[in-house]
mmCIF file of C-alpha atoms in Angstrom:
data_model
loop_
_atom_site.group_PDB
_atom_site.id
_atom_site.type_symbol
_atom_site.label_atom_id
_atom_site.label_comp_id
_atom_site.label_asym_id
_atom_site.label_seq_id
_atom_site.Cartn_x
_atom_site.Cartn_y
_atom_site.Cartn_z
ATOM 1 C CA LEU A 300 0.000 0.000 0.000
ATOM 2 C CA SER A 301 2.854 2.390 0.782
ATOM 3 C CA LYS A 302 4.469 1.624 -2.598
ATOM 4 C CA MET A 303 1.393 1.479 -4.852
ATOM 5 C CA GLY A 304 -1.224 3.569 -3.096
ATOM 6 C CA LEU A 305 -4.851 2.645 -3.716
ATOM 7 C CA ASN A 306 -3.823 0.852 -6.936
ATOM 8 C CA PHE A 307 -2.631 -1.938 -4.617
ATOM 9 C CA PHE A 308 -6.216 -3.142 -4.383
ATOM 10 C CA ASP A 309 -6.380 -3.748 -8.149
ATOM 11 C CA HIS A 310 -3.807 -6.538 -7.746
ATOM 12 C CA ILE A 311 -5.570 -8.609 -5.088
ATOM 13 C CA ARG A 312 -7.388 -11.714 -6.334
ATOM 14 C CA GLY A 313 -9.680 -14.227 -4.703
ATOM 15 C CA MET A 314 -12.068 -14.051 -1.784
ATOM 16 C CA TYR A 315 -11.012 -11.539 0.841
ATOM 17 C CA ALA A 316 -11.939 -8.835 3.267
ATOM 18 C CA GLY A 317 -9.447 -6.905 5.284
ATOM 19 C CA ILE A 318 -8.041 -3.828 6.906
ATOM 20 C CA ALA A 319 -4.860 -1.933 6.023
ATOM 21 C CA ILE A 320 -3.477 0.771 8.283
ATOM 22 C CA SER A 321 -1.391 3.725 7.129
ATOM 23 C CA ILE A 322 0.254 5.012 10.281
ATOM 24 C CA SER A 323 1.948 7.927 8.525
ATOM 25 C CA GLU A 324 -1.335 9.160 7.016
ATOM 26 C CA LYS A 325 -3.406 8.205 10.071
ATOM 27 C CA LYS A 326 -5.854 6.354 7.854
ATOM 28 C CA ILE A 327 -7.435 2.917 8.004
ATOM 29 C CA TYR A 328 -8.583 1.222 4.813
ATOM 30 C CA PHE A 329 -11.361 -1.354 4.876
ATOM 31 C CA PHE A 330 -11.714 -3.509 1.762
ATOM 32 C CA ARG A 331 -13.765 -6.380 0.412
ATOM 33 C CA ASP A 332 -13.656 -8.621 -2.666
ATOM 34 C CA PRO A 333 -15.807 -7.693 -5.686
ATOM 35 C CA LEU A 334 -18.123 -10.703 -5.409
ATOM 36 C CA GLY A 335 -18.718 -10.170 -1.715
ATOM 37 C CA GLU A 336 -17.688 -13.686 -0.726
ATOM 38 C CA LYS A 337 -16.052 -12.548 2.494
ATOM 39 C CA PRO A 338 -18.063 -10.179 4.678
ATOM 40 C CA LEU A 339 -16.674 -7.283 6.672
ATOM 41 C CA PHE A 340 -18.836 -5.760 9.386
ATOM 42 C CA ILE A 341 -17.980 -2.399 10.935
ATOM 43 C CA HIS A 342 -19.109 -0.555 14.067
ATOM 44 C CA PHE A 343 -18.063 2.910 15.190
ATOM 45 C CA ASN A 344 -18.392 3.777 18.874
ATOM 46 C CA GLY A 345 -16.993 7.259 19.365
ATOM 47 C CA MET A 346 -13.280 6.956 18.622
ATOM 48 C CA GLU A 347 -13.377 3.155 18.763
ATOM 49 C CA ILE A 348 -13.664 1.170 15.551
ATOM 50 C CA TYR A 349 -14.660 -2.474 15.477
ATOM 51 C CA ALA A 350 -14.410 -4.647 12.375
ATOM 52 C CA ALA A 351 -14.962 -8.387 12.021
ATOM 53 C CA SER A 352 -15.991 -11.034 9.542
ATOM 54 C CA GLU A 353 -18.897 -11.974 11.813
ATOM 55 C CA ILE A 354 -21.296 -9.682 13.647
ATOM 56 C CA SER A 355 -20.878 -11.744 16.814
ATOM 57 C CA GLY A 356 -17.202 -10.729 16.960
ATOM 58 C CA ILE A 357 -18.211 -7.096 17.267
ATOM 59 C CA VAL A 358 -21.083 -7.693 19.681
ATOM 60 C CA GLN A 359 -18.939 -9.822 22.012
ATOM 61 C CA ASN A 360 -15.987 -7.407 22.073
ATOM 62 C CA SER A 361 -17.706 -4.037 22.184
ATOM 63 C CA ASN A 362 -19.236 -2.384 25.233
ATOM 64 C CA SER A 363 -21.849 -0.794 22.984
ATOM 65 C CA LYS A 364 -25.574 -1.263 23.347
ATOM 66 C CA PHE A 365 -27.074 -2.698 20.175
ATOM 67 C CA SER A 366 -30.646 -2.324 19.006
ATOM 68 C CA ILE A 367 -32.527 -4.272 16.366
ATOM 69 C CA ASN A 368 -32.547 -2.548 12.980
ATOM 70 C CA PRO A 369 -36.198 -2.240 11.822
ATOM 71 C CA ILE A 370 -35.147 -1.907 8.152
ATOM 72 C CA ALA A 371 -33.151 -5.137 8.372
ATOM 73 C CA LEU A 372 -35.988 -6.904 10.153
ATOM 74 C CA ALA A 373 -38.472 -5.883 7.460
ATOM 75 C CA SER A 374 -36.004 -7.003 4.780
ATOM 76 C CA TYR A 375 -35.622 -10.377 6.474
ATOM 77 C CA PHE A 376 -39.365 -10.989 6.678
ATOM 78 C CA ARG A 377 -39.915 -9.789 3.130
ATOM 79 C CA PHE A 378 -37.013 -11.505 1.325
ATOM 80 C CA GLY A 379 -35.744 -14.149 3.751
ATOM 81 C CA TYR A 380 -32.406 -12.341 4.117
ATOM 82 C CA ILE A 381 -31.062 -8.938 5.107
ATOM 83 C CA GLU A 382 -29.949 -6.708 2.247
ATOM 84 C CA GLU A 383 -26.500 -5.168 2.565
ATOM 85 C CA PRO A 384 -25.267 -2.844 3.930
ATOM 86 C CA GLU A 385 -27.905 -3.305 6.636
ATOM 87 C CA THR A 386 -27.395 -5.791 9.460
ATOM 88 C CA ILE A 387 -29.689 -6.979 12.230
ATOM 89 C CA TYR A 388 -28.228 -4.254 14.474
ATOM 90 C CA SER A 389 -28.683 -0.562 13.665
ATOM 91 C CA GLN A 390 -25.174 0.258 14.915
ATOM 92 C CA ILE A 391 -23.348 -2.267 12.679
ATOM 93 C CA PHE A 392 -23.128 -2.151 8.895
ATOM 94 C CA SER A 393 -21.620 -4.331 6.202
ATOM 95 C CA LEU A 394 -18.944 -2.876 3.950
ATOM 96 C CA ASP A 395 -20.165 -2.908 0.337
ATOM 97 C CA ARG A 396 -18.702 -5.639 -1.846
ATOM 98 C CA GLY A 397 -15.881 -4.595 -4.139
ATOM 99 C CA THR A 398 -15.104 -1.389 -2.298
ATOM 100 C CA VAL A 399 -12.294 0.244 -0.400
ATOM 101 C CA SER A 400 -13.382 2.688 2.272
ATOM 102 C CA GLU A 401 -11.171 4.971 4.305
ATOM 103 C CA TRP A 402 -11.347 6.119 7.909
ATOM 104 C CA ASP A 403 -9.398 9.352 8.167
ATOM 105 C CA SER A 404 -8.646 10.028 11.815
ATOM 106 C CA ASN A 405 -7.477 13.576 11.007
ATOM 107 C CA ALA A 406 -10.825 14.555 9.462
ATOM 108 C CA LEU A 407 -12.894 12.032 11.463
ATOM 109 C CA SER A 408 -14.496 10.874 8.234
ATOM 110 C CA PHE A 409 -15.431 7.538 6.707
ATOM 111 C CA LYS A 410 -15.860 7.435 2.938
ATOM 112 C CA ARG A 411 -15.609 5.129 -0.057
ATOM 113 C CA VAL A 412 -12.396 5.839 -1.942
ATOM 114 C CA LYS A 413 -12.264 3.054 -4.531
ATOM 115 C CA ILE A 414 -14.372 0.489 -6.332
ATOM 116 C CA ILE A 415 -12.656 -2.794 -7.192
ATOM 117 C CA ASP A 416 -14.088 -3.770 -10.563
ATOM 118 C CA PRO A 417 -13.412 -7.386 -11.627
ATOM 119 C CA HIS A 418 -14.187 -6.401 -15.226
ATOM 120 C CA GLU A 419 -10.905 -4.493 -15.225
ATOM 121 C CA TYR A 420 -8.847 -7.588 -14.320
ATOM 122 C CA GLU A 421 -6.375 -8.452 -17.060
ATOM 123 C CA GLU A 422 -7.282 -12.139 -16.628
ATOM 124 C CA LYS A 423 -10.620 -11.555 -18.334
ATOM 125 C CA ASN A 424 -8.792 -11.588 -21.678
ATOM 126 C CA TRP A 425 -6.872 -14.798 -21.014
ATOM 127 C CA ASP A 426 -7.689 -18.057 -22.777
ATOM 128 C CA LEU A 427 -8.745 -21.068 -20.695
ATOM 129 C CA ASP A 428 -5.335 -22.782 -20.813
ATOM 130 C CA ARG A 429 -3.609 -19.730 -19.380
ATOM 131 C CA VAL A 430 -6.208 -19.377 -16.618
ATOM 132 C CA LEU A 431 -5.910 -23.063 -15.652
ATOM 133 C CA ASN A 432 -2.120 -23.057 -15.710
ATOM 134 C CA THR A 433 -1.980 -19.892 -13.614
ATOM 135 C CA VAL A 434 -4.345 -21.344 -11.018
ATOM 136 C CA ILE A 435 -2.320 -24.564 -10.886
ATOM 137 C CA GLU A 436 0.955 -22.654 -10.520
ATOM 138 C CA GLU A 437 -0.532 -20.604 -7.673
ATOM 139 C CA GLN A 438 -1.725 -23.769 -5.926
ATOM 140 C CA VAL A 439 1.722 -25.348 -6.248
ATOM 141 C CA TYR A 440 3.324 -22.237 -4.805
ATOM 142 C CA TYR A 441 0.868 -21.569 -1.963
ATOM 143 C CA GLU A 442 -0.222 -24.974 -0.721
ATOM 144 C CA GLY A 443 3.035 -26.895 -0.314
ATOM 145 C CA SER A 444 1.750 -30.452 0.208
ATOM 146 C CA ALA A 445 -0.887 -29.936 -2.492
ATOM 147 C CA ALA A 446 1.945 -29.221 -4.922
ATOM 148 C CA ILE A 447 2.332 -32.897 -5.778
ATOM 149 C CA ARG A 448 -1.329 -33.207 -6.724
ATOM 150 C CA SER A 449 -1.184 -29.965 -8.701
ATOM 151 C CA GLU A 450 1.893 -31.122 -10.627
ATOM 152 C CA GLU A 451 0.038 -34.323 -11.547
ATOM 153 C CA HIS A 452 -2.875 -32.246 -12.849
ATOM 154 C CA THR A 453 -0.483 -30.069 -14.844
ATOM 155 C CA SER A 454 0.874 -33.191 -16.561
ATOM 156 C CA GLU A 455 -2.649 -34.365 -17.305
ATOM 157 C CA LEU A 456 -3.614 -30.977 -18.782
ATOM 158 C CA GLN A 457 -0.498 -30.832 -20.932
ATOM 159 C CA SER A 458 -1.151 -34.331 -22.324
ATOM 160 C CA HIS A 459 -4.647 -33.279 -23.433
#
């Protein structure tokens, strides 16, 4: 992030949600994958910020009082689920999928600063062989013991 700025987020792939802190700028970045596979829930309580992948993590660790969100409750009874960014508690919200939002402690502001658009990924122009080989190479590199299985699959793909 310090080397690439907000363009860093264009290079992340997969399912993710996270937080990056810039101490020098006194900013916290909250981010979430474009498909919304991994949730990120946020709660502000004065100068305290809580973020977690599950609402229960915030509720259990915050001293805040939480009240049921009537909009979320109506959504649940109408659709069978709660539409984002609402959550069952009025004081907790879900970060929008495919976004980077910034908490600026100097300005005491929280705002969206970037949209991560998967349509801009260079991989969208790759042919199937390149996609498969890249995925296999990543699995070999990242999973260690799965490398043997991945190498076998690479041989199978190359023989076809």
